[in-house]
CSV table of C-alpha atoms in Angstrom, one decimal:
chain,number,residue,atom,x,y,z
A,7,UNK,CA,71.4,200.5,142.5
A,8,UNK,CA,74.4,200.6,140.1
A,9,UNK,CA,74.4,198.2,137.2
A,10,UNK,CA,77.0,195.5,137.7
A,11,UNK,CA,79.9,195.4,135.2
A,12,UNK,CA,79.1,191.8,134.5
A,13,UNK,CA,75.7,193.0,133.3
A,14,UNK,CA,77.1,195.8,131.2
A,15,UNK,CA,77.7,198.5,133.8
A,16,UNK,CA,81.0,200.4,134.4
A,17,UNK,CA,83.6,198.6,136.6
A,18,UNK,CA,84.1,200.0,140.1
A,19,UNK,CA,87.9,199.8,139.9
A,20,UNK,CA,89.1,202.4,137.4
A,21,UNK,CA,92.7,202.7,138.7
A,22,UNK,CA,95.2,200.4,137.0
A,23,UNK,CA,96.4,197.7,139.4
A,24,UNK,CA,100.2,197.7,139.1
A,25,UNK,CA,102.5,194.8,140.3
A,26,UNK,CA,104.0,195.4,143.7
A,27,UNK,CA,107.6,196.6,143.2
A,28,UNK,CA,109.5,196.5,146.5
A,29,UNK,CA,113.0,196.6,145.0
A,30,UNK,CA,114.3,200.2,144.9
A,31,UNK,CA,117.3,202.3,145.7
A,32,UNK,CA,118.6,200.5,148.9
A,33,UNK,CA,118.6,197.1,147.2
A,34,UNK,CA,120.7,198.6,144.4
A,35,UNK,CA,123.2,200.0,146.9
A,36,UNK,CA,123.6,196.7,148.7
A,37,UNK,CA,124.0,194.7,145.4
A,38,UNK,CA,126.6,197.2,144.2
A,39,UNK,CA,128.5,196.7,147.4
A,40,UNK,CA,128.7,193.0,146.8
A,41,UNK,CA,129.6,193.3,143.1
A,42,UNK,CA,132.4,195.7,143.9
A,43,UNK,CA,133.7,193.3,146.5
A,44,UNK,CA,134.1,190.6,143.9
A,45,UNK,CA,132.7,187.9,146.2
A,46,UNK,CA,129.5,186.4,144.9
A,47,UNK,CA,129.6,183.3,147.0
A,48,UNK,CA,131.9,182.5,150.0
A,49,UNK,CA,130.9,178.9,150.6
A,50,UNK,CA,133.3,176.0,150.7
A,51,UNK,CA,132.0,172.5,151.2
A,52,UNK,CA,134.4,171.6,154.0
A,53,UNK,CA,134.6,172.6,157.7
A,54,UNK,CA,136.1,175.9,158.4
A,55,UNK,CA,135.2,179.6,158.5
A,56,UNK,CA,133.9,179.5,154.9
A,57,UNK,CA,131.6,176.6,155.6
A,58,UNK,CA,128.9,179.0,156.5
A,59,UNK,CA,129.3,181.3,153.5
A,60,UNK,CA,130.5,184.7,152.8
A,61,UNK,CA,130.3,187.9,154.8
A,62,UNK,CA,127.0,189.2,153.4
A,63,UNK,CA,125.2,185.9,154.1
A,64,UNK,CA,126.4,186.0,157.7
A,65,UNK,CA,125.4,189.7,158.0
A,66,UNK,CA,121.9,188.8,156.7
A,67,UNK,CA,121.6,185.9,159.1
A,68,UNK,CA,122.6,188.1,162.0
A,69,UNK,CA,120.2,190.8,161.0
A,70,UNK,CA,117.4,188.2,160.8
A,71,UNK,CA,118.2,186.9,164.3
A,72,UNK,CA,118.0,190.4,165.7
A,73,UNK,CA,114.8,191.2,163.9
A,74,UNK,CA,113.0,188.1,165.0
A,75,UNK,CA,114.6,187.6,168.4
A,76,UNK,CA,115.9,184.1,167.8
A,77,UNK,CA,119.2,182.4,168.5
A,78,UNK,CA,120.0,181.0,165.1
A,79,UNK,CA,119.1,181.9,161.5
A,80,UNK,CA,120.3,179.7,158.6
A,81,UNK,CA,119.8,181.1,155.1
A,82,UNK,CA,118.9,178.7,152.3
A,83,UNK,CA,118.1,179.1,148.7
A,84,UNK,CA,114.3,178.5,149.1
A,85,UNK,CA,111.7,177.9,151.7
A,86,UNK,CA,111.3,174.4,150.1
A,87,UNK,CA,114.9,173.7,150.8
A,88,UNK,CA,114.4,175.0,154.3
A,89,UNK,CA,111.5,172.6,154.9
A,90,UNK,CA,113.5,169.7,153.5
A,91,UNK,CA,116.4,170.6,155.8
A,92,UNK,CA,114.1,170.9,158.8
A,93,UNK,CA,112.8,167.4,158.2
A,94,UNK,CA,116.4,166.1,158.1
A,95,UNK,CA,117.4,168.1,161.2
A,96,UNK,CA,114.6,166.7,163.4
A,97,UNK,CA,115.5,163.2,162.3
A,98,UNK,CA,112.7,162.1,160.1
A,99,UNK,CA,113.4,158.7,158.6
A,100,UNK,CA,111.7,155.9,156.6
A,101,UNK,CA,108.2,155.2,158.0
A,102,UNK,CA,108.2,158.1,160.5
A,103,UNK,CA,104.9,160.1,160.3
A,104,UNK,CA,104.7,163.9,160.0
A,105,UNK,CA,101.4,165.6,160.5
A,106,UNK,CA,100.7,168.2,157.9
A,107,UNK,CA,97.8,170.4,156.7
A,108,UNK,CA,96.2,169.6,153.3
A,109,UNK,CA,95.7,173.3,152.5
A,110,UNK,CA,99.1,174.7,151.6
A,111,UNK,CA,101.7,174.9,148.9
A,112,UNK,CA,102.6,171.3,148.0
A,113,UNK,CA,106.2,171.6,149.2
A,114,UNK,CA,105.0,171.3,152.8
A,115,UNK,CA,103.7,167.8,152.3
A,116,UNK,CA,106.6,166.8,150.1
A,117,UNK,CA,109.2,167.6,152.8
A,118,UNK,CA,108.7,164.4,154.9
A,119,UNK,CA,108.9,162.2,151.7
A,120,UNK,CA,112.5,163.4,151.0
A,121,UNK,CA,113.6,161.3,154.0
A,122,UNK,CA,111.1,158.5,153.6
A,123,UNK,CA,108.6,160.0,156.0
A,124,UNK,CA,104.9,159.6,155.7
A,125,UNK,CA,102.7,162.8,155.4
A,126,UNK,CA,99.6,162.4,157.6
A,127,UNK,CA,96.9,165.0,156.9
A,128,UNK,CA,94.9,166.7,159.7
A,129,UNK,CA,92.0,169.0,159.0
A,130,UNK,CA,92.0,172.7,159.3
A,131,UNK,CA,90.1,175.3,161.3
A,132,UNK,CA,87.1,176.8,159.5
A,133,UNK,CA,88.0,180.3,160.6
A,134,UNK,CA,91.8,180.7,160.3
A,135,UNK,CA,92.3,177.9,157.8
A,136,UNK,CA,95.3,176.7,159.8
A,137,UNK,CA,95.7,173.2,161.4
A,138,UNK,CA,93.0,172.2,163.8
A,139,UNK,CA,94.7,171.0,167.0
A,140,UNK,CA,91.9,168.5,167.8
A,141,UNK,CA,92.4,166.9,164.4
A,142,UNK,CA,96.1,166.9,164.9
A,143,UNK,CA,95.8,165.2,168.3
A,144,UNK,CA,93.7,162.4,166.8
A,145,UNK,CA,96.4,161.6,164.3
A,146,UNK,CA,99.3,161.3,166.7
A,147,UNK,CA,100.7,157.7,167.0
A,148,UNK,CA,103.9,156.1,168.2
A,149,UNK,CA,105.2,156.7,164.7
A,150,UNK,CA,104.7,160.4,164.8
A,151,UNK,CA,108.0,162.3,164.5
A,152,UNK,CA,106.8,165.9,164.0
A,153,UNK,CA,103.9,168.3,163.3
A,154,UNK,CA,104.5,170.6,160.4
A,155,UNK,CA,102.1,173.6,160.9
A,156,UNK,CA,101.5,176.2,158.2
A,157,UNK,CA,100.8,179.8,159.3
A,158,UNK,CA,98.5,180.3,156.3
A,159,UNK,CA,97.6,183.5,154.5
A,160,UNK,CA,99.4,185.7,157.1
A,161,UNK,CA,97.7,184.3,160.2
A,162,UNK,CA,99.5,182.2,162.9
A,163,UNK,CA,98.4,178.7,163.6
A,164,UNK,CA,97.5,177.7,167.1
A,165,UNK,CA,101.2,177.7,167.8
A,166,UNK,CA,101.6,177.7,171.6
A,167,UNK,CA,99.0,174.9,172.0
A,168,UNK,CA,100.6,172.9,169.2
A,169,UNK,CA,104.1,173.4,170.8
A,170,UNK,CA,102.7,172.1,174.1
A,171,UNK,CA,101.1,169.1,172.4
A,172,UNK,CA,104.4,168.4,170.6
A,173,UNK,CA,106.4,168.6,173.8
A,174,UNK,CA,103.8,166.4,175.6
A,175,UNK,CA,104.4,163.6,173.1
A,176,UNK,CA,108.1,164.1,172.7
A,177,UNK,CA,107.9,165.2,169.0
A,178,UNK,CA,108.9,168.2,167.1
A,179,UNK,CA,106.9,171.2,165.9
A,180,UNK,CA,108.1,172.8,162.7
A,181,UNK,CA,106.5,176.0,161.4
A,182,UNK,CA,106.1,176.7,157.7
A,183,UNK,CA,106.0,180.4,158.1
A,184,UNK,CA,106.4,181.3,154.4
A,185,UNK,CA,103.3,183.5,154.3
A,186,UNK,CA,103.4,185.1,157.8
A,187,UNK,CA,106.6,186.9,158.8
A,188,UNK,CA,105.8,189.4,161.5
A,189,UNK,CA,102.5,187.8,162.4
A,190,UNK,CA,102.4,187.2,166.2
A,191,UNK,CA,100.7,185.1,168.8
A,192,UNK,CA,100.8,186.5,172.3
A,193,UNK,CA,103.5,188.9,171.3
A,194,UNK,CA,105.8,186.2,169.9
A,195,UNK,CA,106.7,186.1,166.2
A,196,UNK,CA,105.2,183.3,164.2
A,197,UNK,CA,108.0,181.1,163.0
A,198,UNK,CA,109.8,181.3,166.3
A,199,UNK,CA,107.5,179.2,168.6
A,200,UNK,CA,108.2,175.8,167.1
A,201,UNK,CA,111.5,173.9,167.3
A,202,UNK,CA,112.3,175.2,163.8
A,203,UNK,CA,110.6,177.9,161.7
A,204,UNK,CA,111.0,178.2,158.0
A,205,UNK,CA,110.5,181.6,156.2
A,206,UNK,CA,110.2,182.3,152.5
A,207,UNK,CA,112.0,184.9,150.5
A,208,UNK,CA,110.2,184.1,147.3
A,209,UNK,CA,109.4,187.1,145.0
A,210,UNK,CA,105.9,187.9,146.1
A,211,UNK,CA,106.4,187.4,149.9
A,212,UNK,CA,106.6,190.2,152.4
A,213,UNK,CA,110.4,190.1,152.3
A,214,UNK,CA,112.0,188.7,149.2
A,215,UNK,CA,115.3,188.1,147.5
A,216,UNK,CA,113.7,186.6,144.3
A,217,UNK,CA,114.2,183.1,145.6
A,218,UNK,CA,115.4,182.2,149.1
A,219,UNK,CA,114.5,181.1,152.6
A,220,UNK,CA,115.6,181.3,156.2
A,221,UNK,CA,115.4,178.6,158.9
A,222,UNK,CA,115.3,179.8,162.5
A,223,UNK,CA,115.7,177.9,165.8
A,224,UNK,CA,116.8,178.4,169.4
A,225,UNK,CA,118.3,174.9,169.6
A,226,UNK,CA,122.1,174.7,169.0
A,227,UNK,CA,122.0,171.1,167.8
A,228,UNK,CA,119.2,171.7,165.3
A,229,UNK,CA,121.0,174.8,164.0
A,230,UNK,CA,124.2,172.8,163.4
A,231,UNK,CA,122.3,170.1,161.5
A,232,UNK,CA,120.5,172.7,159.4
A,233,UNK,CA,123.9,174.2,158.5
A,234,UNK,CA,125.3,170.7,157.6
A,235,UNK,CA,122.4,169.8,155.5
A,236,UNK,CA,122.6,173.1,153.7
A,237,UNK,CA,126.2,172.6,152.6
A,238,UNK,CA,127.5,169.1,151.8
A,239,UNK,CA,127.4,168.1,155.5
A,240,UNK,CA,128.8,164.6,154.9
A,241,UNK,CA,132.2,166.3,154.6
A,242,UNK,CA,132.0,168.1,157.9
A,243,UNK,CA,130.3,165.9,160.5
A,244,UNK,CA,133.4,164.9,162.3
A,245,UNK,CA,135.1,168.3,162.6
A,246,UNK,CA,131.7,169.7,163.5
A,247,UNK,CA,131.7,167.4,166.5
A,248,UNK,CA,128.6,165.5,165.4
A,249,UNK,CA,128.2,161.9,166.5
A,250,UNK,CA,124.8,161.2,165.1
A,251,UNK,CA,125.3,160.9,161.3
A,252,UNK,CA,121.6,160.2,160.4
A,253,UNK,CA,120.3,162.5,157.6
A,254,UNK,CA,123.7,164.1,157.2
A,255,UNK,CA,123.9,163.6,153.5
A,256,UNK,CA,124.2,167.2,152.6
A,257,UNK,CA,122.8,169.2,149.8
A,258,UNK,CA,123.6,172.5,148.2
A,259,UNK,CA,120.9,174.8,149.7
A,260,UNK,CA,123.2,177.8,149.8
A,261,UNK,CA,121.9,181.4,149.5
A,262,UNK,CA,124.3,183.6,147.4
A,263,UNK,CA,125.8,186.9,148.5
A,264,UNK,CA,123.8,188.9,146.0
A,265,UNK,CA,120.5,187.5,147.3
A,266,UNK,CA,121.6,188.1,150.8
A,267,UNK,CA,122.3,191.7,150.0
A,268,UNK,CA,118.8,192.2,148.6
A,269,UNK,CA,117.5,190.5,151.7
A,270,UNK,CA,119.3,193.0,154.0
A,271,UNK,CA,117.7,195.9,152.2
A,272,UNK,CA,114.3,194.3,152.3
A,273,UNK,CA,114.6,193.6,156.0
A,274,UNK,CA,115.5,197.3,156.7
A,275,UNK,CA,112.1,198.4,155.3
A,276,UNK,CA,110.0,195.5,156.3
A,277,UNK,CA,107.5,197.7,158.2
A,278,UNK,CA,106.8,199.6,155.0
A,279,UNK,CA,106.0,196.4,153.2
A,280,UNK,CA,103.4,195.4,155.8
A,281,UNK,CA,101.7,198.8,156.3
A,282,UNK,CA,99.8,199.1,153.0
A,283,UNK,CA,98.6,195.5,153.0
A,284,UNK,CA,97.3,195.5,156.5
A,285,UNK,CA,95.6,198.9,155.9
A,286,UNK,CA,93.8,197.7,152.8
A,287,UNK,CA,92.9,194.3,154.4
A,288,UNK,CA,91.4,196.1,157.4
A,289,UNK,CA,89.3,198.4,155.1
A,290,UNK,CA,87.9,195.4,153.2
A,291,UNK,CA,87.2,193.5,156.4
A,292,UNK,CA,85.3,196.5,157.9
A,293,UNK,CA,83.3,196.9,154.7
A,294,UNK,CA,82.2,193.2,154.6
A,295,UNK,CA,81.8,192.2,158.2
A,296,UNK,CA,78.1,192.9,158.2
A,297,UNK,CA,77.3,191.7,154.7
A,298,UNK,CA,75.1,188.6,154.7
A,299,UNK,CA,76.8,185.5,153.2
A,300,UNK,CA,80.3,187.0,153.5
A,301,UNK,CA,82.7,186.2,156.3
A,302,UNK,CA,86.0,188.3,156.1
A,303,UNK,CA,89.2,187.0,157.6
A,304,UNK,CA,89.1,186.1,161.3
A,305,UNK,CA,91.9,187.2,163.6
A,306,UNK,CA,92.2,185.0,166.7
A,307,UNK,CA,92.5,186.7,170.1
A,308,UNK,CA,96.0,187.8,171.0
A,309,UNK,CA,97.2,187.3,167.3
A,310,UNK,CA,98.1,189.7,164.5
A,311,UNK,CA,97.5,189.0,160.8
A,312,UNK,CA,99.9,190.2,158.1
A,313,UNK,CA,97.7,189.4,155.1
A,314,UNK,CA,99.7,187.5,152.4
A,315,UNK,CA,96.2,186.9,151.1
A,316,UNK,CA,92.8,188.4,152.1
A,317,UNK,CA,90.5,185.3,152.2
A,318,UNK,CA,86.8,185.4,152.9
A,319,UNK,CA,84.2,182.6,153.3
A,320,UNK,CA,81.3,182.8,150.9
A,321,UNK,CA,77.9,181.1,151.7
A,322,UNK,CA,75.8,180.8,148.5
A,323,UNK,CA,73.0,179.3,150.6
A,324,UNK,CA,72.6,182.8,152.1
A,325,UNK,CA,73.2,184.9,149.0
A,326,UNK,CA,71.3,182.7,146.6
A,327,UNK,CA,74.1,183.2,144.1
A,328,UNK,CA,76.8,180.6,143.2
A,329,UNK,CA,80.3,181.2,144.4
A,330,UNK,CA,81.5,181.0,140.8
A,331,UNK,CA,79.2,183.7,139.6
A,332,UNK,CA,79.9,186.0,142.5
A,333,UNK,CA,83.6,185.6,141.8
A,334,UNK,CA,83.1,186.4,138.1
A,335,UNK,CA,81.2,189.5,139.0
A,336,UNK,CA,84.0,190.7,141.2
A,337,UNK,CA,86.5,190.1,138.4
A,338,UNK,CA,84.3,192.2,136.1
A,339,UNK,CA,84.4,195.1,138.5
A,340,UNK,CA,88.2,195.0,138.5
A,341,UNK,CA,88.5,193.2,141.8
A,342,UNK,CA,90.9,190.3,141.2
A,343,UNK,CA,90.0,187.2,143.0
A,344,UNK,CA,90.2,183.4,143.0
A,345,UNK,CA,87.9,180.6,144.3
A,346,UNK,CA,89.3,177.9,146.4
A,347,UNK,CA,93.1,177.9,147.0
A,348,UNK,CA,95.0,174.7,146.2
A,349,UNK,CA,93.3,171.4,145.8
A,350,UNK,CA,93.6,169.4,149.0
A,351,UNK,CA,97.0,167.9,148.8
A,352,UNK,CA,96.0,164.3,149.5
A,353,UNK,CA,94.1,164.5,146.2
A,354,UNK,CA,97.3,164.9,144.2
A,355,UNK,CA,98.2,162.0,141.9
A,356,UNK,CA,101.2,161.3,144.1
A,357,UNK,CA,99.1,160.3,147.1
A,358,UNK,CA,96.3,158.7,145.1
A,359,UNK,CA,98.8,156.5,143.2
A,360,UNK,CA,101.0,156.1,146.3
A,361,UNK,CA,104.1,156.6,144.1
A,362,UNK,CA,106.7,159.0,145.3
A,363,UNK,CA,110.4,157.9,145.6
A,364,UNK,CA,111.1,155.4,142.8
A,365,UNK,CA,108.4,153.3,141.2
A,366,UNK,CA,107.8,150.6,143.9
A,367,UNK,CA,105.6,152.6,146.2
A,368,UNK,CA,108.3,153.9,148.7
A,369,UNK,CA,107.7,155.2,151.3
A,370,UNK,CA,103.9,154.5,151.2
A,371,UNK,CA,104.7,150.7,151.3
A,372,UNK,CA,105.8,151.4,154.9
A,373,UNK,CA,102.3,152.5,156.0
A,374,UNK,CA,98.6,151.6,156.0
A,375,UNK,CA,97.6,155.3,155.9
A,376,UNK,CA,95.0,156.0,153.2
A,377,UNK,CA,94.5,159.2,151.3
A,378,UNK,CA,90.8,159.3,150.6
A,379,UNK,CA,88.4,162.1,149.5
A,380,UNK,CA,86.4,163.2,152.5
A,381,UNK,CA,89.2,162.6,155.0
A,382,UNK,CA,89.4,166.3,155.8
A,383,UNK,CA,85.8,167.6,155.4
A,384,UNK,CA,86.5,171.2,156.5
A,385,UNK,CA,89.3,171.7,153.9
A,386,UNK,CA,87.1,170.3,151.2
A,387,UNK,CA,84.2,172.5,152.1
A,388,UNK,CA,86.5,175.6,152.1
A,389,UNK,CA,88.1,174.7,148.8
A,390,UNK,CA,85.1,173.4,146.8
A,391,UNK,CA,82.4,175.6,148.2
A,392,UNK,CA,83.3,178.6,150.3
A,393,UNK,CA,86.7,180.3,149.9
A,394,UNK,CA,87.3,183.4,147.8
A,395,UNK,CA,90.6,185.2,148.1
A,396,UNK,CA,92.1,188.5,146.9
A,397,UNK,CA,95.9,188.4,146.1
A,398,UNK,CA,96.8,191.4,148.4
A,399,UNK,CA,100.5,190.5,148.0
A,400,UNK,CA,100.5,191.1,144.2
A,401,UNK,CA,99.8,194.8,143.9
A,402,UNK,CA,100.8,198.4,144.8
A,403,UNK,CA,98.1,200.3,146.6
A,404,UNK,CA,97.1,203.9,146.7
A,405,UNK,CA,94.2,205.3,148.8
A,406,UNK,CA,92.2,205.8,145.7
A,407,UNK,CA,92.7,202.3,144.5
A,408,UNK,CA,91.9,200.9,148.0
A,409,UNK,CA,88.6,202.9,147.9
A,410,UNK,CA,87.7,201.5,144.5
A,411,UNK,CA,88.5,197.9,145.5
A,412,UNK,CA,86.2,198.2,148.6
A,413,UNK,CA,83.5,199.8,146.4
A,414,UNK,CA,83.8,197.0,143.9
A,415,UNK,CA,83.4,194.3,146.6
A,416,UNK,CA,80.4,196.0,148.2
A,417,UNK,CA,78.8,196.8,144.8
A,418,UNK,CA,78.7,193.1,143.8
A,419,UNK,CA,77.1,192.2,147.1
A,420,UNK,CA,74.5,195.0,146.6
A,421,UNK,CA,73.8,193.6,143.2
A,422,UNK,CA,72.9,190.1,144.3
A,423,UNK,CA,69.4,190.5,142.7
A,424,UNK,CA,71.1,191.3,139.3
A,425,UNK,CA,73.3,188.2,139.7
A,426,UNK,CA,70.3,185.9,140.5
A,427,UNK,CA,68.8,187.0,137.2
A,428,UNK,CA,72.1,186.0,135.4
A,429,UNK,CA,72.6,182.7,137.3
A,430,UNK,CA,71.7,180.5,134.3
A,431,UNK,CA,73.6,182.4,131.7
A,432,UNK,CA,75.9,179.7,130.0
A,433,UNK,CA,78.6,182.3,129.1
A,434,UNK,CA,79.3,183.1,132.7
A,435,UNK,CA,82.0,180.8,134.0
A,436,UNK,CA,84.1,180.6,137.2
A,437,UNK,CA,87.2,182.7,137.7
A,438,UNK,CA,89.1,179.5,138.5
A,439,UNK,CA,91.8,178.5,141.0
A,440,UNK,CA,95.3,179.8,141.4
A,441,UNK,CA,98.4,178.1,142.6
A,442,UNK,CA,100.7,180.0,145.0
């Protein structure tokens, strides 16, 4: 039995973990092409050929459509902008309800508020951490306008079933697919099964442009509205042939030519970006699947997982060691990790104070919905008791490093007896939470 690093032993991970660097020669070539053209942005905020941007933006959108087999791709300057545009495009208005998960980056739940909509939180599945369709169904009312599902950590939500539920009730399904490009359900790409899918191009995503996003849809009218919201649409509704002017106050959500050039290069080598992450995730899953008290990521039948994060469930009732101490021991071995994910969003001050747009309680003054602790028991259990995750998207991996990471994870589990002896040491604290 090796002595744990937290108890004075040598760390299992000896290889330096280097930040993932996906920008190399091809990106430089594409950026040089744009710089030499002299066109850094081709947008004009009036209807015409330039309304949809310059040549590289259009080239990037076309490449994205081909890659993900969708009819329309609308590039935006962030996935947050894409989520806001999606809410506008599906017609969310004051008092309309949008069902969202509480375990996601905060922008997901903020998106309905931009148009005066009411975020309604449904609980998550305890295995995939995505929206629980039974919880969603319970929250649907005559006020429900849309379901905003997040394909979390690289795994698709229950997308086909959610789309069928949305269609049954005459509402929209919007996918926040920031973390799961190339994940699939029944052979279809996550992000393409809902009425609108929103992808992220943020710097630590599978495909990135520094900042940026892409909205995809197969609906012509939704695509037009997304384009109008992206680029000062109030100036273009009439020549665009739109007769419904609701939510057509446009923004500047435009993605520049340089960012689009980087995106083109990233898209070309997207398979390379996925391979090392999936390989390491599979190694860690294989190593932990039979370890008592640890439950590695679950992949639902007929789905593929692309591992933005590798997240396991930890049961301290089985191990006899607190989650915080187990996490600290992993860190000492050189295995970076975090407990919980983000605090359940309904516990944010915004929801607890019911103050969002202005100071008079809008839009919460349009609803009797409450945001109370305990309303989503599964997500609270995951966050406060069970979830430990490894930031697989942050680092470069070699075979040696992967071997050491797996060894570190297994070493800590093998050293549970050592940890039980350290359980009451006051100097040992939690590794803490991280915001992604």
